[in-house]
């Protein structure tokens, strides 16, 4: 991921927060059939020594069929994003030296994948993945709310995996290069957009 120093996200805690906030990753793997990209929710795990990403796919999934243990993968996590109109900039209108842009934040994680044939591991992973997403709800749902036989049957159709993360990189392209007046203007205009992603992006911009 090409990143200029101004936009580089280096704080490990900020990277973790971004991944946890937007866990649906684009997971790219080199399989026996060539490059393959899949959208998969991934669980962040950090034991203080190594970051791991945990996930699962159906046993019949093309990735579990064509991606061997040790296969190198790239996971890309992305915040909501939005188009930025040059008309929203306060400065530079007279010079005409303005161009449209796109604002976003993203994290990429590189490492090797390892498939896990362990029903208890899989259930712990599914509980953790669900619990994190349900935590802020008034009446959070958990696996215990489902029929045990249904959970067992579903788990048999799944296989888990872990990615031992070897390299993490983050990027915040949120108009840091613009003036404070410009950023305030962007926040105001994005907050008025019809797209929910634009309004959510507005909350990520630092005025």
Short mmCIF file of C-alpha atoms in Angstrom, two decimals:
data_model
loop_
_atom_site.label_atom_id
_atom_site.label_comp_id
_atom_site.label_asym_id
_atom_site.label_seq_id
_atom_site.Cartn_x
_atom_site.Cartn_y
_atom_site.Cartn_z
CA UNK A 1 0.00 0.00 0.00
CA UNK A 2 1.60 3.23 -1.15
CA UNK A 3 1.66 5.66 1.78
CA UNK A 4 3.33 9.04 2.17
CA UNK A 5 4.63 9.82 5.69
CA UNK A 6 1.88 12.36 6.40
CA UNK A 7 -0.81 9.71 5.91
CA UNK A 8 0.93 6.77 7.55
CA UNK A 9 -0.89 5.21 10.51
CA UNK A 10 1.82 3.94 12.85
CA UNK A 11 0.17 3.64 16.27
CA UNK A 12 -0.49 -0.10 16.86
CA UNK A 13 -3.52 0.69 19.02
CA UNK A 14 -5.04 2.83 16.27
CA UNK A 15 -4.44 0.04 13.77
CA UNK A 16 -6.11 -2.44 16.11
CA UNK A 17 -9.08 -0.11 16.64
CA UNK A 18 -9.56 0.28 12.89
CA UNK A 19 -9.47 -3.49 12.32
CA UNK A 20 -11.88 -4.14 15.18
CA UNK A 21 -14.25 -1.40 14.01
CA UNK A 22 -14.33 -2.67 10.42
CA UNK A 23 -13.60 -6.42 10.62
CA UNK A 24 -14.97 -7.38 7.20
CA UNK A 25 -11.70 -7.82 5.33
CA UNK A 26 -10.89 -8.37 1.70
CA UNK A 27 -8.73 -11.48 2.03
CA UNK A 28 -6.51 -12.09 -0.99
CA UNK A 29 -4.80 -15.45 -1.37
CA UNK A 30 -2.72 -17.19 -4.00
CA UNK A 31 -4.65 -20.42 -4.55
CA UNK A 32 -4.19 -23.33 -6.92
CA UNK A 33 -6.60 -21.54 -9.25
CA UNK A 34 -4.74 -18.23 -9.11
CA UNK A 35 -5.31 -15.09 -7.08
CA UNK A 36 -8.60 -15.11 -5.17
CA UNK A 37 -10.27 -12.36 -3.13
CA UNK A 38 -13.00 -12.97 -0.58
CA UNK A 39 -14.85 -10.75 1.88
CA UNK A 40 -14.58 -12.40 5.30
CA UNK A 41 -15.03 -11.13 8.88
CA UNK A 42 -11.79 -11.62 10.81
CA UNK A 43 -11.17 -11.66 14.56
CA UNK A 44 -8.17 -9.74 15.90
CA UNK A 45 -6.05 -11.58 18.48
CA UNK A 46 -2.92 -10.22 20.16
CA UNK A 47 -1.16 -12.19 22.92
CA UNK A 48 1.54 -9.54 23.35
CA UNK A 49 4.01 -11.41 21.18
CA UNK A 50 2.19 -11.94 17.91
CA UNK A 51 -0.90 -10.61 16.18
CA UNK A 52 -3.15 -13.22 14.65
CA UNK A 53 -6.27 -12.89 12.55
CA UNK A 54 -8.82 -15.65 12.95
CA UNK A 55 -11.57 -16.57 10.55
CA UNK A 56 -13.61 -19.37 9.08
CA UNK A 57 -15.02 -20.54 5.75
CA UNK A 58 -17.27 -23.34 4.60
CA UNK A 59 -15.46 -26.58 3.90
CA UNK A 60 -16.74 -26.38 0.34
CA UNK A 61 -15.37 -22.84 -0.05
CA UNK A 62 -12.89 -22.40 -2.90
CA UNK A 63 -10.30 -20.92 -0.56
CA UNK A 64 -10.25 -23.93 1.78
CA UNK A 65 -10.04 -26.18 -1.27
CA UNK A 66 -7.32 -24.32 -3.14
CA UNK A 67 -5.21 -22.59 -0.47
CA UNK A 68 -2.69 -24.83 1.34
CA UNK A 69 -1.30 -24.31 4.84
CA UNK A 70 1.52 -21.78 4.69
CA UNK A 71 -0.05 -19.92 1.77
CA UNK A 72 0.77 -16.20 1.92
CA UNK A 73 -2.26 -13.95 2.18
CA UNK A 74 -3.08 -10.26 2.31
CA UNK A 75 -6.01 -8.95 4.37
CA UNK A 76 -7.24 -5.41 3.69
CA UNK A 77 -9.53 -3.63 6.15
CA UNK A 78 -11.19 -0.40 5.11
CA UNK A 79 -13.26 2.26 6.85
CA UNK A 80 -16.24 3.94 5.19
CA UNK A 81 -15.02 6.13 2.34
CA UNK A 82 -16.36 9.08 0.39
CA UNK A 83 -15.74 11.33 -2.58
CA UNK A 84 -14.48 14.82 -1.71
CA UNK A 85 -15.70 17.64 -3.95
CA UNK A 86 -13.29 20.52 -4.66
CA UNK A 87 -16.19 22.90 -3.98
CA UNK A 88 -16.01 21.98 -0.30
CA UNK A 89 -12.55 23.48 0.12
CA UNK A 90 -12.50 26.94 1.66
CA UNK A 91 -8.98 27.72 0.43
CA UNK A 92 -7.73 27.64 -3.13
CA UNK A 93 -11.00 28.48 -4.89
CA UNK A 94 -9.51 31.52 -6.60
CA UNK A 95 -6.43 29.75 -7.96
CA UNK A 96 -8.39 26.89 -9.44
CA UNK A 97 -5.63 24.51 -8.35
CA UNK A 98 -8.05 22.00 -6.89
CA UNK A 99 -8.96 18.45 -7.78
CA UNK A 100 -11.48 15.93 -6.45
CA UNK A 101 -10.18 13.32 -4.04
CA UNK A 102 -11.36 10.39 -1.95
CA UNK A 103 -11.05 10.06 1.83
CA UNK A 104 -10.63 6.76 3.67
CA UNK A 105 -8.65 4.84 6.26
CA UNK A 106 -7.24 1.37 5.66
CA UNK A 107 -5.06 -1.34 7.17
CA UNK A 108 -3.31 -4.17 5.40
CA UNK A 109 -2.01 -7.29 7.12
CA UNK A 110 0.32 -9.80 5.47
CA UNK A 111 1.14 -13.26 6.69
CA UNK A 112 0.70 -16.99 6.27
CA UNK A 113 -2.55 -18.87 6.71
CA UNK A 114 -3.02 -22.06 8.69
CA UNK A 115 -6.25 -24.07 8.65
CA UNK A 116 -7.50 -25.49 11.94
CA UNK A 117 -9.45 -28.72 12.34
CA UNK A 118 -10.63 -28.29 15.91
CA UNK A 119 -14.33 -27.97 16.74
CA UNK A 120 -13.68 -26.38 20.14
CA UNK A 121 -11.35 -23.79 18.60
CA UNK A 122 -14.00 -23.02 16.00
CA UNK A 123 -16.73 -22.56 18.61
CA UNK A 124 -14.51 -20.26 20.71
CA UNK A 125 -13.77 -18.22 17.60
CA UNK A 126 -17.45 -17.94 16.62
CA UNK A 127 -18.38 -16.92 20.17
CA UNK A 128 -15.64 -14.26 20.27
CA UNK A 129 -16.51 -12.90 16.81
CA UNK A 130 -20.20 -12.66 17.70
CA UNK A 131 -19.68 -11.31 21.22
CA UNK A 132 -17.60 -8.38 20.00
CA UNK A 133 -20.24 -7.34 17.45
CA UNK A 134 -23.14 -7.78 19.88
CA UNK A 135 -21.46 -6.12 22.87
CA UNK A 136 -23.13 -2.70 22.48
CA UNK A 137 -26.64 -4.02 21.92
CA UNK A 138 -29.34 -3.86 24.59
CA UNK A 139 -30.08 -7.56 24.21
CA UNK A 140 -26.94 -9.15 22.75
CA UNK A 141 -27.33 -12.43 20.89
CA UNK A 142 -24.93 -15.31 21.53
CA UNK A 143 -24.40 -18.85 20.27
CA UNK A 144 -26.17 -20.06 23.40
CA UNK A 145 -29.38 -18.53 22.01
CA UNK A 146 -29.27 -20.96 19.09
CA UNK A 147 -30.19 -24.61 19.21
CA UNK A 148 -27.13 -26.69 20.25
CA UNK A 149 -27.84 -29.18 17.47
CA UNK A 150 -27.98 -26.35 14.92
CA UNK A 151 -24.66 -24.92 16.14
CA UNK A 152 -23.00 -28.34 16.02
CA UNK A 153 -24.37 -29.02 12.54
CA UNK A 154 -23.23 -25.60 11.28
CA UNK A 155 -19.76 -26.03 12.84
CA UNK A 156 -19.27 -29.34 11.02
CA UNK A 157 -19.66 -27.52 7.72
CA UNK A 158 -16.97 -24.97 8.63
CA UNK A 159 -13.20 -24.96 8.92
CA UNK A 160 -11.28 -22.37 10.91
CA UNK A 161 -8.06 -20.60 10.03
CA UNK A 162 -5.45 -18.34 11.59
CA UNK A 163 -3.18 -15.85 9.89
CA UNK A 164 0.12 -15.23 11.65
CA UNK A 165 0.59 -11.55 10.85
CA UNK A 166 4.12 -10.74 9.74
CA UNK A 167 3.55 -7.19 8.52
CA UNK A 168 0.98 -4.51 9.37
CA UNK A 169 0.56 -1.18 7.60
CA UNK A 170 -2.03 1.52 8.14
CA UNK A 171 -3.10 4.62 6.23
CA UNK A 172 -5.36 7.54 7.09
CA UNK A 173 -6.07 9.62 3.99
CA UNK A 174 -8.35 12.14 5.69
CA UNK A 175 -7.31 15.52 4.28
CA UNK A 176 -4.45 16.02 6.75
CA UNK A 177 -2.70 18.08 4.07
CA UNK A 178 -5.54 20.62 3.98
CA UNK A 179 -6.04 23.60 6.28
CA UNK A 180 -8.14 23.40 9.43
CA UNK A 181 -10.79 25.55 7.73
CA UNK A 182 -10.93 23.08 4.84
CA UNK A 183 -11.33 20.12 7.18
CA UNK A 184 -14.14 21.81 9.10
CA UNK A 185 -15.84 22.47 5.76
CA UNK A 186 -15.41 18.83 4.68
CA UNK A 187 -16.94 17.56 7.92
CA UNK A 188 -19.93 19.87 7.48
CA UNK A 189 -20.54 18.87 3.85
CA UNK A 190 -20.00 15.13 4.44
CA UNK A 191 -22.49 15.28 7.31
CA UNK A 192 -25.11 16.53 4.84
CA UNK A 193 -24.55 13.79 2.26
CA UNK A 194 -27.27 11.18 1.68
CA UNK A 195 -24.85 8.26 1.89
CA UNK A 196 -24.40 6.94 5.42
CA UNK A 197 -20.79 6.08 4.63
CA UNK A 198 -20.04 9.77 3.97
CA UNK A 199 -21.57 10.81 7.29
CA UNK A 200 -19.62 8.13 9.13
CA UNK A 201 -16.41 9.17 7.40
CA UNK A 202 -16.98 12.72 8.67
CA UNK A 203 -16.52 11.44 12.23
CA UNK A 204 -13.03 10.13 11.34
CA UNK A 205 -11.66 13.45 10.10
CA UNK A 206 -9.67 15.39 12.68
CA UNK A 207 -10.66 19.09 12.37
#
